[in-house]
Amino acid sequence: PIIFFFVALAVLRLKGHVAGAITLILSILIAIFAFKMPIDMAFAAAGYGFIYGLWPIAWIIVAAVFLYKLTVASGQFDIIRSSVISITDDQRLQVLLIGFSFGALLEGAAGFGAPVAITGALLVGLGFKPLYAAGLCLIANTAPVAFGALGVPILVAGQVTGIDPFHIGAMAGRQLPFLSVLVPFWLVAMMDGWKGVKETWPAALVAGGSFAVTQFFTSNYIGPELPDITSALVSIVSLALFLKVWRPKNTET
């Protein structure tokens, strides 16, 4: 079913809701006829999945999109853009600040594609090409995506497996920090190669290092709901303060 869903979207070019409905029917048929799942249990599982998709997943997305539309309509979106430019006009550092740090905050609060859409729009407003901005934001999202919106992926994994979500989140928090440190360097390397990494490595280290350390401690001592939010906030503040006292030798605009 998962493979069919990707094929339906990417190859057959079906609408999302159509592809989802067909995939649901296919999943129910496979569960009943291939795995001999009782019919009532198959439909009950499908109904539970549908309800869980509406709450909390769909509700989180609606709230995120509403907040984004509100900032645009009120003019706050332009203020955010101006604030970022006042911190740095170097596009490599803007990607770290918006795509990585701020994107992680949105991932922790909204998730489900909203961070890429919102941060991508911010980068386009700063002069990035749309496809280029989306690609960078997708890569940046690899650091916080495991915990998702308020820890939903970890909580669901706990419900499915019967394992305490706290333990799952703690284990993820011991593995992910290594990736979180590398992602900012990866973003800069994609934008400006090894030259860019040499020029901006202090900022990349501050962004990734502060994120990774906070991610570890939050996931291991607080729980799976907040690692993305706390890590992103610490990363944003750390990077913004660092950029007040440090600038790369060459600015990439």
PDB file of C-alpha atoms in Angstrom, residues 86-227:
ATOM      1  CA  SER A  86      18.947  42.764  10.215  1.00  0.00           C
ATOM      2  CA  ILE A  87      20.731  39.787  11.791  1.00  0.00           C
ATOM      3  CA  THR A  88      22.576  38.742   8.625  1.00  0.00           C
ATOM      4  CA  ASP A  89      22.359  39.331   4.894  1.00  0.00           C
ATOM      5  CA  ASP A  90      24.504  36.272   4.130  1.00  0.00           C
ATOM      6  CA  GLN A  91      22.249  33.688   2.471  1.00  0.00           C
ATOM      7  CA  ARG A  92      24.205  30.780   3.930  1.00  0.00           C
ATOM      8  CA  LEU A  93      23.547  32.041   7.437  1.00  0.00           C
ATOM      9  CA  GLN A  94      19.938  32.869   6.609  1.00  0.00           C
ATOM     10  CA  VAL A  95      19.406  29.217   5.700  1.00  0.00           C
ATOM     11  CA  LEU A  96      20.861  28.152   9.042  1.00  0.00           C
ATOM     12  CA  LEU A  97      18.686  30.608  10.941  1.00  0.00           C
ATOM     13  CA  ILE A  98      15.430  30.065   9.044  1.00  0.00           C
ATOM     14  CA  GLY A  99      15.702  26.686   7.333  1.00  0.00           C
ATOM     15  CA  PHE A 100      17.423  24.844  10.174  1.00  0.00           C
ATOM     16  CA  SER A 101      16.675  26.549  13.504  1.00  0.00           C
ATOM     17  CA  PHE A 102      13.300  28.188  12.824  1.00  0.00           C
ATOM     18  CA  GLY A 103      12.214  25.236  10.678  1.00  0.00           C
ATOM     19  CA  ALA A 104      12.874  22.916  13.618  1.00  0.00           C
ATOM     20  CA  LEU A 105      10.673  25.099  15.820  1.00  0.00           C
ATOM     21  CA  LEU A 106       7.844  24.805  13.305  1.00  0.00           C
ATOM     22  CA  GLU A 107       8.432  21.057  13.045  1.00  0.00           C
ATOM     23  CA  GLY A 108       8.031  20.726  16.794  1.00  0.00           C
ATOM     24  CA  ALA A 109       4.916  22.892  16.857  1.00  0.00           C
ATOM     25  CA  ALA A 110       3.205  21.916  13.594  1.00  0.00           C
ATOM     26  CA  GLY A 111       5.053  19.271  11.580  1.00  0.00           C
ATOM     27  CA  PHE A 112       3.521  17.400   8.637  1.00  0.00           C
ATOM     28  CA  GLY A 113       5.034  19.551   5.882  1.00  0.00           C
ATOM     29  CA  ALA A 114       4.139  22.933   7.362  1.00  0.00           C
ATOM     30  CA  PRO A 115       7.751  23.799   8.349  1.00  0.00           C
ATOM     31  CA  VAL A 116       9.040  23.360   4.806  1.00  0.00           C
ATOM     32  CA  ALA A 117       6.179  25.390   3.335  1.00  0.00           C
ATOM     33  CA  ILE A 118       6.549  28.284   5.767  1.00  0.00           C
ATOM     34  CA  THR A 119      10.347  28.470   5.924  1.00  0.00           C
ATOM     35  CA  GLY A 120      10.517  27.992   2.161  1.00  0.00           C
ATOM     36  CA  ALA A 121       8.220  30.987   1.708  1.00  0.00           C
ATOM     37  CA  LEU A 122      10.421  33.020   4.051  1.00  0.00           C
ATOM     38  CA  LEU A 123      13.541  32.163   2.067  1.00  0.00           C
ATOM     39  CA  VAL A 124      11.813  33.012  -1.218  1.00  0.00           C
ATOM     40  CA  GLY A 125      10.946  36.380   0.294  1.00  0.00           C
ATOM     41  CA  LEU A 126      14.660  36.834   1.010  1.00  0.00           C
ATOM     42  CA  GLY A 127      15.568  36.251  -2.631  1.00  0.00           C
ATOM     43  CA  PHE A 128      15.992  32.474  -2.902  1.00  0.00           C
ATOM     44  CA  LYS A 129      14.624  30.580  -5.894  1.00  0.00           C
ATOM     45  CA  PRO A 130      11.491  28.614  -4.872  1.00  0.00           C
ATOM     46  CA  LEU A 131      12.687  25.101  -5.765  1.00  0.00           C
ATOM     47  CA  TYR A 132      16.110  25.795  -4.278  1.00  0.00           C
ATOM     48  CA  ALA A 133      14.573  27.080  -1.048  1.00  0.00           C
ATOM     49  CA  ALA A 134      12.247  24.087  -0.751  1.00  0.00           C
ATOM     50  CA  GLY A 135      15.116  21.644  -1.254  1.00  0.00           C
ATOM     51  CA  LEU A 136      17.257  23.287   1.412  1.00  0.00           C
ATOM     52  CA  CYS A 137      14.379  23.360   3.890  1.00  0.00           C
ATOM     53  CA  LEU A 138      13.616  19.689   3.277  1.00  0.00           C
ATOM     54  CA  ILE A 139      17.214  18.771   4.044  1.00  0.00           C
ATOM     55  CA  ALA A 140      17.247  20.995   7.121  1.00  0.00           C
ATOM     56  CA  ASN A 141      14.130  19.220   8.361  1.00  0.00           C
ATOM     57  CA  THR A 142      16.001  15.920   8.742  1.00  0.00           C
ATOM     58  CA  ALA A 143      17.335  16.975  12.158  1.00  0.00           C
ATOM     59  CA  PRO A 144      14.008  17.496  13.987  1.00  0.00           C
ATOM     60  CA  VAL A 145      11.641  15.309  11.960  1.00  0.00           C
ATOM     61  CA  ALA A 146      11.949  12.160  14.100  1.00  0.00           C
ATOM     62  CA  PHE A 147      10.163  13.836  17.016  1.00  0.00           C
ATOM     63  CA  GLY A 148       7.699  15.645  14.752  1.00  0.00           C
ATOM     64  CA  ALA A 149       4.847  17.777  16.002  1.00  0.00           C
ATOM     65  CA  LEU A 150       4.754  17.579  19.802  1.00  0.00           C
ATOM     66  CA  GLY A 151       6.323  14.127  19.705  1.00  0.00           C
ATOM     67  CA  VAL A 152       3.479  12.531  17.717  1.00  0.00           C
ATOM     68  CA  PRO A 153       5.716  10.005  15.827  1.00  0.00           C
ATOM     69  CA  ILE A 154       7.284   8.844  19.092  1.00  0.00           C
ATOM     70  CA  LEU A 155       3.927   8.656  20.876  1.00  0.00           C
ATOM     71  CA  VAL A 156       2.400   6.660  18.016  1.00  0.00           C
ATOM     72  CA  ALA A 157       5.391   4.317  17.992  1.00  0.00           C
ATOM     73  CA  GLY A 158       4.819   3.740  21.690  1.00  0.00           C
ATOM     74  CA  GLN A 159       1.134   2.984  21.149  1.00  0.00           C
ATOM     75  CA  VAL A 160       1.859   0.546  18.322  1.00  0.00           C
ATOM     76  CA  THR A 161       4.698  -1.329  20.013  1.00  0.00           C
ATOM     77  CA  GLY A 162       3.604  -1.114  23.627  1.00  0.00           C
ATOM     78  CA  ILE A 163       6.974   0.383  24.558  1.00  0.00           C
ATOM     79  CA  ASP A 164       7.057   3.426  26.811  1.00  0.00           C
ATOM     80  CA  PRO A 165       7.286   6.472  24.477  1.00  0.00           C
ATOM     81  CA  PHE A 166       9.711   8.075  26.914  1.00  0.00           C
ATOM     82  CA  HIS A 167      12.212   5.269  26.320  1.00  0.00           C
ATOM     83  CA  ILE A 168      11.767   5.464  22.536  1.00  0.00           C
ATOM     84  CA  GLY A 169      12.280   9.221  22.611  1.00  0.00           C
ATOM     85  CA  ALA A 170      15.304   8.894  24.865  1.00  0.00           C
ATOM     86  CA  MET A 171      16.945   6.410  22.500  1.00  0.00           C
ATOM     87  CA  ALA A 172      16.200   8.659  19.511  1.00  0.00           C
ATOM     88  CA  GLY A 173      17.670  11.546  21.474  1.00  0.00           C
ATOM     89  CA  ARG A 174      20.921   9.636  21.901  1.00  0.00           C
ATOM     90  CA  GLN A 175      21.289   8.951  18.186  1.00  0.00           C
ATOM     91  CA  LEU A 176      19.987  12.101  16.492  1.00  0.00           C
ATOM     92  CA  PRO A 177      22.378  14.687  17.997  1.00  0.00           C
ATOM     93  CA  PHE A 178      25.209  13.367  15.811  1.00  0.00           C
ATOM     94  CA  LEU A 179      23.089  14.051  12.717  1.00  0.00           C
ATOM     95  CA  SER A 180      21.887  17.381  14.089  1.00  0.00           C
ATOM     96  CA  VAL A 181      25.457  18.665  14.332  1.00  0.00           C
ATOM     97  CA  LEU A 182      26.205  17.685  10.729  1.00  0.00           C
ATOM     98  CA  VAL A 183      23.070  19.048   9.023  1.00  0.00           C
ATOM     99  CA  PRO A 184      24.084  22.765   9.154  1.00  0.00           C
ATOM    100  CA  PHE A 185      27.461  21.918   7.598  1.00  0.00           C
ATOM    101  CA  TRP A 186      25.673  19.873   4.948  1.00  0.00           C
ATOM    102  CA  LEU A 187      23.382  22.784   4.092  1.00  0.00           C
ATOM    103  CA  VAL A 188      26.280  25.210   3.714  1.00  0.00           C
ATOM    104  CA  ALA A 189      28.230  22.690   1.623  1.00  0.00           C
ATOM    105  CA  MET A 190      25.281  22.304  -0.750  1.00  0.00           C
ATOM    106  CA  MET A 191      25.012  26.059  -1.141  1.00  0.00           C
ATOM    107  CA  ASP A 192      28.657  27.059  -1.420  1.00  0.00           C
ATOM    108  CA  GLY A 193      30.810  23.943  -1.347  1.00  0.00           C
ATOM    109  CA  TRP A 194      33.888  23.475   0.819  1.00  0.00           C
ATOM    110  CA  LYS A 195      34.695  27.179   0.561  1.00  0.00           C
ATOM    111  CA  GLY A 196      31.420  28.048   2.235  1.00  0.00           C
ATOM    112  CA  VAL A 197      32.002  25.519   5.003  1.00  0.00           C
ATOM    113  CA  LYS A 198      35.431  27.001   5.767  1.00  0.00           C
ATOM    114  CA  GLU A 199      33.976  30.513   5.900  1.00  0.00           C
ATOM    115  CA  THR A 200      30.912  29.759   8.024  1.00  0.00           C
ATOM    116  CA  TRP A 201      31.853  26.723  10.131  1.00  0.00           C
ATOM    117  CA  PRO A 202      31.698  28.626  13.454  1.00  0.00           C
ATOM    118  CA  ALA A 203      28.069  29.596  12.831  1.00  0.00           C
ATOM    119  CA  ALA A 204      27.201  26.093  11.622  1.00  0.00           C
ATOM    120  CA  LEU A 205      28.771  24.625  14.748  1.00  0.00           C
ATOM    121  CA  VAL A 206      26.843  26.994  17.019  1.00  0.00           C
ATOM    122  CA  ALA A 207      23.538  26.237  15.277  1.00  0.00           C
ATOM    123  CA  GLY A 208      24.005  22.476  15.162  1.00  0.00           C
ATOM    124  CA  GLY A 209      25.855  22.063  18.447  1.00  0.00           C
ATOM    125  CA  SER A 210      23.368  24.010  20.556  1.00  0.00           C
ATOM    126  CA  PHE A 211      20.512  22.140  18.886  1.00  0.00           C
ATOM    127  CA  ALA A 212      22.106  18.724  19.437  1.00  0.00           C
ATOM    128  CA  VAL A 213      22.940  19.247  23.105  1.00  0.00           C
ATOM    129  CA  THR A 214      19.454  20.534  23.933  1.00  0.00           C
ATOM    130  CA  GLN A 215      17.872  17.732  21.906  1.00  0.00           C
ATOM    131  CA  PHE A 216      19.749  15.131  23.944  1.00  0.00           C
ATOM    132  CA  PHE A 217      18.911  16.547  27.354  1.00  0.00           C
ATOM    133  CA  THR A 218      15.255  17.291  26.572  1.00  0.00           C
ATOM    134  CA  SER A 219      14.542  13.846  25.113  1.00  0.00           C
ATOM    135  CA  ASN A 220      16.308  12.008  27.928  1.00  0.00           C
ATOM    136  CA  TYR A 221      15.145  14.016  30.926  1.00  0.00           C
ATOM    137  CA  ILE A 222      11.861  15.712  29.971  1.00  0.00           C
ATOM    138  CA  GLY A 223      10.068  13.628  27.345  1.00  0.00           C
ATOM    139  CA  PRO A 224       9.410  13.180  23.605  1.00  0.00           C
ATOM    140  CA  GLU A 225       6.972  16.075  23.217  1.00  0.00           C
ATOM    141  CA  LEU A 226       9.365  19.035  23.486  1.00  0.00           C
ATOM    142  CA  PRO A 227      12.839  18.172  22.091  1.00  0.00           C
TER     143      PRO A 227
END
